[in-house]
XYZ file of C-alpha atoms in Angstrom:
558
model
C -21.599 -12.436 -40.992
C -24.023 -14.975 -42.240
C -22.478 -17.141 -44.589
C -24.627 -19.457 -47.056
C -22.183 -21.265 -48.958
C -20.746 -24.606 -47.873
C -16.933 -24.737 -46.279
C -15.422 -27.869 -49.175
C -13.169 -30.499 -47.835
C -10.136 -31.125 -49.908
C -10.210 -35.074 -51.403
C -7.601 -37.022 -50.689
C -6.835 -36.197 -46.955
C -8.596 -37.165 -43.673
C -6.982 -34.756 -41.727
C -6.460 -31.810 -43.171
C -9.088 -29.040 -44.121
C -9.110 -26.102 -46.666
C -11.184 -23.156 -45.664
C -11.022 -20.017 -48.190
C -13.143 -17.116 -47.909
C -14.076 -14.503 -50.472
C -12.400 -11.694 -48.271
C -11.847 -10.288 -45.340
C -14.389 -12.168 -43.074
C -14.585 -12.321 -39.779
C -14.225 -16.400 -39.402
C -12.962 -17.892 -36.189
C -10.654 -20.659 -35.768
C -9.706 -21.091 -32.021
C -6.984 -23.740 -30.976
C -6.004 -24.419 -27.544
C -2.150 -24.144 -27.318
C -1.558 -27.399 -24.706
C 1.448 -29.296 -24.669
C -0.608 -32.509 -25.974
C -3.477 -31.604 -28.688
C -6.479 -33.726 -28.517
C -8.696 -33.645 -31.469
C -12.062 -34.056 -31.201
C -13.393 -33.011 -34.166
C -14.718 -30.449 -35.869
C -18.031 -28.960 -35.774
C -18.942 -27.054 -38.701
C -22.050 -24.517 -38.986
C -22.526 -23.251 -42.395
C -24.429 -20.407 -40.298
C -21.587 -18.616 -39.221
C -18.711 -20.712 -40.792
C -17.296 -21.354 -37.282
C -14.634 -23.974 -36.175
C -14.354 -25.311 -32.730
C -12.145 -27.695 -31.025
C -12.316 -29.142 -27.076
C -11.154 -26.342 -24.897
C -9.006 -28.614 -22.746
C -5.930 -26.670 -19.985
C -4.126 -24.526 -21.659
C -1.423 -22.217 -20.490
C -3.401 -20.339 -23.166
C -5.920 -19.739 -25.825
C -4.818 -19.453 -29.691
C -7.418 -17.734 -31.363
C -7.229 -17.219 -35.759
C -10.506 -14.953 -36.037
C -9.423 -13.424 -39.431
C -8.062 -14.639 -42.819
C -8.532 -15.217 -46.138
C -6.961 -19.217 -46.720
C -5.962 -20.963 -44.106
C -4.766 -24.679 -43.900
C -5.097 -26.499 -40.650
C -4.554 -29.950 -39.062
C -6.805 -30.117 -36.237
C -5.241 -33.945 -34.502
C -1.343 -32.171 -35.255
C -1.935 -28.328 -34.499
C -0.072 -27.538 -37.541
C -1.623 -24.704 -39.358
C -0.701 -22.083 -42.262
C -2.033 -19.385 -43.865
C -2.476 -17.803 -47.155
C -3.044 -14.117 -47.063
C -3.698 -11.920 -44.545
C -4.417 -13.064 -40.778
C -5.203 -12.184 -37.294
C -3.945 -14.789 -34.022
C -4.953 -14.020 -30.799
C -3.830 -15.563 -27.875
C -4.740 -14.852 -24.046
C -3.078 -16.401 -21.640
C -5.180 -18.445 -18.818
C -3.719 -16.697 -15.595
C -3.093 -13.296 -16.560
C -5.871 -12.826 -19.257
C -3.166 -10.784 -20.817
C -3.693 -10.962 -25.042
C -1.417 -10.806 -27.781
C -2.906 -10.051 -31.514
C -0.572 -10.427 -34.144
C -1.327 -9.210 -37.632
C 0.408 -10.436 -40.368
C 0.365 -10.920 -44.354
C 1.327 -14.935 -43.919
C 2.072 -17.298 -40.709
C 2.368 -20.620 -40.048
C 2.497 -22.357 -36.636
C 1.753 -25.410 -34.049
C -0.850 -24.466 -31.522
C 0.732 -27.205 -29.258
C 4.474 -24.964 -28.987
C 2.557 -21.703 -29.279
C 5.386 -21.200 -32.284
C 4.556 -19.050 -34.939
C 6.442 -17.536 -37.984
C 5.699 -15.083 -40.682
C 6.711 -13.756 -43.808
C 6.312 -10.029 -45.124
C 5.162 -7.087 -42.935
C 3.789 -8.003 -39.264
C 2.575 -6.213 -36.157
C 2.270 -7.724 -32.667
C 0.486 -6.145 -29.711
C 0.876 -7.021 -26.545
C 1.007 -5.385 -22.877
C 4.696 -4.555 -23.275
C 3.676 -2.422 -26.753
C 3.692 -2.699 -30.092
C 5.940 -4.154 -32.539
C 5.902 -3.812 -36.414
C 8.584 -4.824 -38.625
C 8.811 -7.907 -40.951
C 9.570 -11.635 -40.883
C 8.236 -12.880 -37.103
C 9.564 -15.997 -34.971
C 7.436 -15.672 -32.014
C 6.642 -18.019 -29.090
C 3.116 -17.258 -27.669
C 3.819 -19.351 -24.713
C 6.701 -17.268 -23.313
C 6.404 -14.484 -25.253
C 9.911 -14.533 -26.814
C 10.877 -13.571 -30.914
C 12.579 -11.483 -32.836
C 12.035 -9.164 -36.069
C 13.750 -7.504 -38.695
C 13.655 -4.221 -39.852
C 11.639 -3.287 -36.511
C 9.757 -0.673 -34.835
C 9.011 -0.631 -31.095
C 6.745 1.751 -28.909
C 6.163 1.486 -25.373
C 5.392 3.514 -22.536
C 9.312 4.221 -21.862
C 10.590 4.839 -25.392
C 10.248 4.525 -29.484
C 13.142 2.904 -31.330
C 13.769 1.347 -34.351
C 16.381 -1.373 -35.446
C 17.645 -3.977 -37.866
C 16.471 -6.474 -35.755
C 13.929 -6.737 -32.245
C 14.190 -9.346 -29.757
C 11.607 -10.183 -27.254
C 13.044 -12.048 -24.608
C 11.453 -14.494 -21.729
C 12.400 -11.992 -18.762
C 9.955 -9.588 -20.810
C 13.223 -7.112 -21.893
C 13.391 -6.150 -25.600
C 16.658 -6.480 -26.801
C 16.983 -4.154 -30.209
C 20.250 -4.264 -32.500
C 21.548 -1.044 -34.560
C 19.204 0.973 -32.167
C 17.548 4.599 -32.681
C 16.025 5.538 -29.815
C 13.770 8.476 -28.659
C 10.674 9.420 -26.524
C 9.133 11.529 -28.899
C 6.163 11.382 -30.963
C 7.022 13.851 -33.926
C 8.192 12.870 -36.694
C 11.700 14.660 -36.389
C 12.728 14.121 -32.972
C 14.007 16.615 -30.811
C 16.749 14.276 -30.110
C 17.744 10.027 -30.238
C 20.544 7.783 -28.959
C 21.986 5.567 -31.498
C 23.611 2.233 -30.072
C 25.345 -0.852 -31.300
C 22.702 -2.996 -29.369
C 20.547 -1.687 -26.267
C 18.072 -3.499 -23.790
C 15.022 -2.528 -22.274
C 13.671 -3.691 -19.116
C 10.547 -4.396 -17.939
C 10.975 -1.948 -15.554
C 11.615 1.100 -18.239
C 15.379 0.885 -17.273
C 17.566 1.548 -20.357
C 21.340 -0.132 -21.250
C 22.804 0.657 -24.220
C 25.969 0.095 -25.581
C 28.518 2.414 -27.886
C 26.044 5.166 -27.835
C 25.783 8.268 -29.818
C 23.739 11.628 -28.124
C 22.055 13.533 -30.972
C 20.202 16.993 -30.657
C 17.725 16.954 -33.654
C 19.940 15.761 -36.442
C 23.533 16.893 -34.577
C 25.559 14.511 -32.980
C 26.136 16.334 -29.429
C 28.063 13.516 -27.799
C 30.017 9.464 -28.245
C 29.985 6.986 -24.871
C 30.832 3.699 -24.837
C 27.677 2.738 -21.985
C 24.770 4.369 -20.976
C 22.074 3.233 -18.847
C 18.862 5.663 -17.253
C 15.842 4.910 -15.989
C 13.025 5.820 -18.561
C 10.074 5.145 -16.285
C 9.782 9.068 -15.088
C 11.523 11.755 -16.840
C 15.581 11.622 -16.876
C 17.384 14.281 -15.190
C 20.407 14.962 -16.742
C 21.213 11.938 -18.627
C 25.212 13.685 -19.996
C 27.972 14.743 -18.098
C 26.983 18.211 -18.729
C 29.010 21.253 -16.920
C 28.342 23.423 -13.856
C 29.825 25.757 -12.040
C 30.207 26.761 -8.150
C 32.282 28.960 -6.373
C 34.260 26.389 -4.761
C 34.496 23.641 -7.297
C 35.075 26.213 -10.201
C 34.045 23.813 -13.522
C 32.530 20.767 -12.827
C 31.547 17.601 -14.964
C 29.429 14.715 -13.279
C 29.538 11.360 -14.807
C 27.205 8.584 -13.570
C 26.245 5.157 -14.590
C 25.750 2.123 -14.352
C 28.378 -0.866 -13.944
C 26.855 -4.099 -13.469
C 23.242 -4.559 -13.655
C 20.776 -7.435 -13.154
C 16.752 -8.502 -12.582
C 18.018 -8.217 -8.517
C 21.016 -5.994 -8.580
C 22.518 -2.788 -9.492
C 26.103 -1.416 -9.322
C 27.082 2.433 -10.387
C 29.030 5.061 -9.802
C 28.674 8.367 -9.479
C 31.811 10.837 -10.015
C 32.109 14.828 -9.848
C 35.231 15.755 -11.313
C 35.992 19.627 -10.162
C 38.144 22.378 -11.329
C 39.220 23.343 -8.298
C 39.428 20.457 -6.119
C 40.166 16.768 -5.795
C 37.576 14.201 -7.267
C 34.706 13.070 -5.544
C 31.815 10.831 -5.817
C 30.226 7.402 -4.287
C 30.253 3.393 -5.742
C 27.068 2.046 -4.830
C 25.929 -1.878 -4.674
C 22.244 -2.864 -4.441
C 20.818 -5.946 -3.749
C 16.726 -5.787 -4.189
C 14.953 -8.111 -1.899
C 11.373 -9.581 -2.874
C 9.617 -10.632 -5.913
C 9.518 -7.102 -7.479
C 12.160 -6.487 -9.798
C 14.906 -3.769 -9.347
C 13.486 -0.403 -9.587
C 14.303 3.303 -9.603
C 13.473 4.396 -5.890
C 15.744 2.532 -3.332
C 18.982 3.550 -5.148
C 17.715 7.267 -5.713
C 16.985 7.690 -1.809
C 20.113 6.564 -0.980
C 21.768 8.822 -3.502
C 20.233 11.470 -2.422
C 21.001 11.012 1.587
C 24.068 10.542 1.171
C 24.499 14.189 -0.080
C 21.689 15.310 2.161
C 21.452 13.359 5.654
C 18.335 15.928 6.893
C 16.974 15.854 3.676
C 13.032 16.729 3.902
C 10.120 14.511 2.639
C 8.290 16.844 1.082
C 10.872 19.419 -0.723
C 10.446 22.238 -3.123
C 7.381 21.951 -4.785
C 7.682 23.409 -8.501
C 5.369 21.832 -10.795
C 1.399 22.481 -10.741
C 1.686 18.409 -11.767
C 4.072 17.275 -8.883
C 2.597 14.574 -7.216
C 3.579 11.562 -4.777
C 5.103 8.703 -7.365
C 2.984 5.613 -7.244
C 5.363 3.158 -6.781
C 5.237 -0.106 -5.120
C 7.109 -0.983 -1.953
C 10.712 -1.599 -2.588
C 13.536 -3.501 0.006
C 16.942 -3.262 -0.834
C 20.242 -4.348 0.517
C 22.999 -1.904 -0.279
C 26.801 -1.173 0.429
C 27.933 2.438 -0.216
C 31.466 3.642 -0.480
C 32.095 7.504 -0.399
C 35.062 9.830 -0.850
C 35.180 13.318 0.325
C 31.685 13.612 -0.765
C 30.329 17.056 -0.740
C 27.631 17.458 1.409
C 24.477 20.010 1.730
C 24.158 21.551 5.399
C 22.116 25.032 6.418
C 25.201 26.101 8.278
C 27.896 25.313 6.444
C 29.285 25.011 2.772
C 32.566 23.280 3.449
C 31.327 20.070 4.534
C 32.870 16.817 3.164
C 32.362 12.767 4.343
C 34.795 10.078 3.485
C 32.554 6.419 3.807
C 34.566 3.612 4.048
C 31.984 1.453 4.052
C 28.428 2.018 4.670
C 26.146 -0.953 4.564
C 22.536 -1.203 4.999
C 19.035 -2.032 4.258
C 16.019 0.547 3.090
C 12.617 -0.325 2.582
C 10.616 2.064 0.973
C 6.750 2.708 0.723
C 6.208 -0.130 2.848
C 2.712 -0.118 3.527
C 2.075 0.348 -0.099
C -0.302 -2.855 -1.576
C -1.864 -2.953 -5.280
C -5.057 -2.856 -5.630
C -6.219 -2.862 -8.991
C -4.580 -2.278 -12.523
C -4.321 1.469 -14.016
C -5.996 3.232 -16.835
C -3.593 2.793 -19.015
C -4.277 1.534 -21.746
C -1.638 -0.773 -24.150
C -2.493 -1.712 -27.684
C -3.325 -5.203 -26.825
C -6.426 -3.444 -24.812
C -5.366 -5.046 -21.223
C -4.301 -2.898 -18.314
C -0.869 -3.387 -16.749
C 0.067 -0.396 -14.854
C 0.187 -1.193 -11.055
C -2.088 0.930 -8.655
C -0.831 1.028 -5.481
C -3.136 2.017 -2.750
C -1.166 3.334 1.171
C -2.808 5.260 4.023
C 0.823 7.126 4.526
C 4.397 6.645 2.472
C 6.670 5.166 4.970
C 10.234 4.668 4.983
C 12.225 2.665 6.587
C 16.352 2.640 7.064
C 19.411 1.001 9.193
C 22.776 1.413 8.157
C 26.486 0.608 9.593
C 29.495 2.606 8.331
C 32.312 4.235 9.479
C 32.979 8.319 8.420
C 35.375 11.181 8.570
C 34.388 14.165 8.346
C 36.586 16.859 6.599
C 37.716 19.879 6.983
C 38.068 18.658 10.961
C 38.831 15.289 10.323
C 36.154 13.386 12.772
C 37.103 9.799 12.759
C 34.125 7.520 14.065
C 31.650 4.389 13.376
C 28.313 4.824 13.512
C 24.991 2.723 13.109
C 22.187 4.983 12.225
C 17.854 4.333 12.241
C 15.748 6.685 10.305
C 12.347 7.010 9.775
C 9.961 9.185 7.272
C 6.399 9.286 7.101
C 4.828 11.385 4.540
C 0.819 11.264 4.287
C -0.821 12.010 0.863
C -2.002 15.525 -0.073
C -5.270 15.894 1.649
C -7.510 18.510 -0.841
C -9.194 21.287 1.615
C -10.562 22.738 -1.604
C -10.349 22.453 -5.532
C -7.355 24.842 -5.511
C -5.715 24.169 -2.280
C -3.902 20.777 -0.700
C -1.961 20.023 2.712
C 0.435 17.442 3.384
C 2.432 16.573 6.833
C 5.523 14.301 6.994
C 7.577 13.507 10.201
C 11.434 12.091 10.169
C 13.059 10.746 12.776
C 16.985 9.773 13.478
C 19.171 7.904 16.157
C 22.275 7.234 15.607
C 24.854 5.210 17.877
C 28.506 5.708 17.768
C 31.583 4.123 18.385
C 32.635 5.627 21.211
C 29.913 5.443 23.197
C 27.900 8.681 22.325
C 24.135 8.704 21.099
C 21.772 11.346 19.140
C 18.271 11.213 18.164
C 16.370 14.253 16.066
C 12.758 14.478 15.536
C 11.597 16.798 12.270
C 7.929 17.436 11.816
C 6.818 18.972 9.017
C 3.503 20.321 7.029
C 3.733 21.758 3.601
C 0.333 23.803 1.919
C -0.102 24.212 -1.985
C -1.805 26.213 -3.641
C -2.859 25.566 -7.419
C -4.784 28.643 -8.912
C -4.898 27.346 -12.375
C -3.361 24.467 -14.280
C -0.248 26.268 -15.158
C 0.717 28.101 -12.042
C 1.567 26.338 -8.396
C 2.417 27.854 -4.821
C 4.090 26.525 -1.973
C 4.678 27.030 1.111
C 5.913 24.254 3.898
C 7.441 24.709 7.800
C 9.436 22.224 9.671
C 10.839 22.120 12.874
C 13.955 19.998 14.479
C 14.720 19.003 17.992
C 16.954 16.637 18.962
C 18.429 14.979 22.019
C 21.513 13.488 23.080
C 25.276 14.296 21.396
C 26.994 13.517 17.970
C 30.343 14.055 17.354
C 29.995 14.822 13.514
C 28.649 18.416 12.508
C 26.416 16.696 9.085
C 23.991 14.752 10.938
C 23.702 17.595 13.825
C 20.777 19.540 14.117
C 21.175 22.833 11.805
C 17.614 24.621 11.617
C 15.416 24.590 14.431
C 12.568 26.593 12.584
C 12.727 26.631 8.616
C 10.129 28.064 6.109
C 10.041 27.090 2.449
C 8.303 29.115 0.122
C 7.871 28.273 -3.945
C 6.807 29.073 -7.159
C 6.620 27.365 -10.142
C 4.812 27.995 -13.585
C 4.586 26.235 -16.821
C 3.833 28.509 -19.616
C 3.203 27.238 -23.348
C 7.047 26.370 -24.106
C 8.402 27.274 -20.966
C 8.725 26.107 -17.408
C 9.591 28.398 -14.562
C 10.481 28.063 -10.860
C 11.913 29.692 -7.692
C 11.895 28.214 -4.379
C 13.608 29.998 -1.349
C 14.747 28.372 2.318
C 14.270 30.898 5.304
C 16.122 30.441 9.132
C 13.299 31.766 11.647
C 15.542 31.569 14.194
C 17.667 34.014 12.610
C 15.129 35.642 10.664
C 17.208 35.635 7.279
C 17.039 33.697 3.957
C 19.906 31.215 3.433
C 19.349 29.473 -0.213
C 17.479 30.027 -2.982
C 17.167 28.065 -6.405
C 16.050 29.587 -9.664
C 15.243 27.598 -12.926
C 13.891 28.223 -16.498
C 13.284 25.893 -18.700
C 12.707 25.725 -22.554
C 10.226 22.599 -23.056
C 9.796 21.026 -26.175
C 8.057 17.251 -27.196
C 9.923 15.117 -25.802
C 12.537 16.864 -23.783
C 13.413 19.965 -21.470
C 16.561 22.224 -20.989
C 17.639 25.044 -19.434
C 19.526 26.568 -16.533
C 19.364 26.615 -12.684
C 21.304 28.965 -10.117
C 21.586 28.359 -6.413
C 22.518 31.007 -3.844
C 24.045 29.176 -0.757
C 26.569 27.399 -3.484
C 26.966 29.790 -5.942
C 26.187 27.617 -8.778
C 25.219 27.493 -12.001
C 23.761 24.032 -13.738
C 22.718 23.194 -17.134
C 19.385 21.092 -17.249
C 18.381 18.237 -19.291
C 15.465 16.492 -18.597
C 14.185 13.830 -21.168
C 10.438 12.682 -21.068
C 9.078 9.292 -20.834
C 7.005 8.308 -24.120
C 4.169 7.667 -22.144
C 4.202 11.279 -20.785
C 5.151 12.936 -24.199
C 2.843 11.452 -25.758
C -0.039 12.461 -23.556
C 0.489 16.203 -23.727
């Protein structure tokens, strides 16, 4: 905006300048936040009312390109303001910006400390903050609020006060917490004080479960990963034939930037307890994430586990995560175990230790399209000609109901390529695993599973599957789990996902024998932020109430 009028200097002062405006103008003021200011003046151009100091190397640019009154010492780096303003500031390696809006601040451009009084809203990559009464370091992006609101891509929450902390976690006291995006939620978690990660991981303490505006459930911890959806996040009840009434609990224990601890505990009706402790060391500059844990979770209840699995959602898709490489030590008792042959499989692991590096040919490439308030792009694209995985492990098992007593060191392999499209409507996909395992006494056993999986996506709501695999192996094992138990298997699928609801059946075939041996059922109610419904499986007899909560970035975009 072309200004005409003259910017006046106050009298009396050599250093400091009075600027007012006659509204909402688009003025700049840009100060570079270094840890030693030097003035060099200011150049003033009654053309566009612009100030300017000497760019010199910052960990950062400070930028005030709005306000109304604004005092500013340009040889200190003192300034305040009266009225409304706008701060930018960018920092110099990661071009990442922050914009705070606020109705008053004052600050030093050399600390990068600002404070404000009355209503304020920061943007930055992380999300965006409103609330009132800012203390905010540009420099390492810590602060805190009152009276706060938070949204990010993992959750919305609200609390009596915000913090902002160096490791980039947001730390938020008196919490209400949700996904959704309506304005009555279809549920929240209240909590004393709760911490989010960079990562989306949530830790919350003295929690309270609500269903709309019902309190459902009270637990003194809780901790889920919010960067996909949560899958039953309560100790919700199922039932099998076996077990009778069953309650899992699982959580977390100890948890840091590197490391994870949990537990994982199936308390049964008819039998005796059983469950796994699990310790994770993460190796590399990445911070802890979801996948390393998960695998192992889910091979220690499944050692042939496939790649590629069930496919029920028209949306299902290979998660683009980074490569991960984690130390871990496993302990197991009489851990139930899923086996095409048999039902009454248990394994007792006292301990298993081991490494698994997963996605390891993964490498980013560029930032995502999506999009934070701040306008810069954080989300990681990672770019791999195949997923490959990667695992060695020591540990020493019995196997119940026989009792098989032995140490073993076990390799495994899995390669799974990405969905090559034939056609608009139709996708294949191949994976291979491979074991060997070496045991104590002197045996070996290797097995070789190919695998090839087609899908079939008529319209955006409706997906079909169907997926072979075949098993050979070589050598002996002494243990009936790791043994191979379907020489020729066929996987067919179905899932659909009407307006509210979300269907799906997916049914395991023996060629050999030429007969079905499982099949799993679900239906699902979905709602905004949030699924549930129930799922029955044949070869277990079971029934299992579903809960799946949404990630706010995924709500939000439906």
């Amino acid at each position: 905006m072309i200004m005409d009028r003259a910017i006046p200097t106050e009298p009396g002062s050599r250093n400091l300048r009075w600027i007012r405006g006659g509204g909402w103008f688009p003025w700049f003021v840009t100060l570079a936040s270094v840890l030693s200011l030097q003035s060099t003046g200011m150049a003033v151009s009654k053309k566009t009312a612009e100030i300017h100091t000497a760019k010199l190397a910052p960990s950062g640019t400070l930028t005030i390109d709005h306000f109304q009154k604004l005092e500013w010492s340009p040889e200190s780096g003192r300034f305040q303001s009266f009225g409304p303003i706008q701060i930018r500031y960018e920092d110099r390696l990661t071009h990442e910006v922050t914009t705070l809006l606020a109705d008053s601040a004052k600050g030093d451009a050399q600390t990068g400390l600002v404070s404000t009084a009355g209503k304020v809203t920061l943007l930055n990559p992380e999300g965006k903050l409103t609330g009132e009464n800012l203390n905010y370091n540009f420099r390492n992006k810590s602060g805190s609020l009152t009276n706060a609101f938070v949204t990010t891509n993992y959750i919305n929450a609200t609390g009596s006060k915000i913090e902002t902390l160096t490791n980039g976690s947001i730390r938020i006291l008196n919490a209400n917490i949700t996904t959704c995006r309506l304005k009555h939620s279809d549920y929240h978690i209240s909590a004393r004080e709760a911490t989010l990660t960079p990562k989306g991981r949530l830790i919350a303490k003295n929690i309270g479960f609500w269903f709309g505006p019902t309190h459902f459930l009270s637990l003194p911890y809780f901790t889920k990963d919010f960067s996909n959806t949560v899958q039953n996040p309560l100790p919700l009840p199922t039932y099998s034939k076996e077990g009778g009434v069953q309650f899992r609990i699982s959580n977390s224990v100890a948890e840091s930037a590197h490391q994870h601890a949990s537990y994982d505990l199936l308390i049964s009706g008819k039998r005796s307890p059983e469950g796994n402790i699990i310790y994770e060391h993460e190796l590399g500059a990445e911070s802890l994430g979801k996948q390393p844990q998960q695998d192992i979770l889910f091979l220690s209840g499944d050692p042939l586990r496939s790649p590629i699995g069930y496919i029920l959602s028209p949306n299902q898709t290979v998660e683009d995560n980074g490569p991960h490489t984690a130390l871990y030590g496993l302990i197991s008792l009489k851990q139930t175990l899923y086996n095409r042959l048999r039902t009454d499989l248990r394994l007792s692991r006292f301990p298993s230790v081991g490494i698994l590096a997963t996605n390891v040919l993964a490498h980013q490439t560029a930032m995502s399209g999506q999009s934070h308030p701040s306008g810069v792009n954080t989300e990681p694209v990672y770019r791999e000609p195949f997923r490959l995985d990667l695992q060695a492990s020591a540990e020493r098992l019995t196997e119940y109901p026989d009792g098989i007593h032995q140490g073993r060191i076990a390799l495994r392999a899995s390669l799974l390529t990405l969905p090559h499209r034939i056609s608009h409507q139709l996708a294949l996909q191949e994976a291979l695993t491979g074991y060997y395992n070496f045991y104590s006494r002197g045996d070996t056993y290797g097995l070789l599973a190919p695998e090839i999986a087609l899908t079939y996506v008529p319209n955006s709501s409706t997906v079909l599957g169907v997926a072979y695999r075949y098993e050979t192996s070589i050598g002996r094992t002494p243990f009936i789990f790791d043994r191979l138990d379907v020489r020729h298997e066929l996987q067919l699928s179905y899932g659909c996902q009407a307006a509210h609801w979300i269907y799906g059946i997916g049914m395991s075939v023996d060629l050999s024998r030429g007969r079905e041996y499982d099949s799993e059922f679900q239906i699902l109610r979905r709602l905004d932020c949030m699924s549930f419904g129930i799922g029955y499986q044949t070869r277990t007899q079971s029934f299992q109430i579903l809960l799946n909560l949404f990630p706010a970035k995924r709500s939000s975009a439906r």
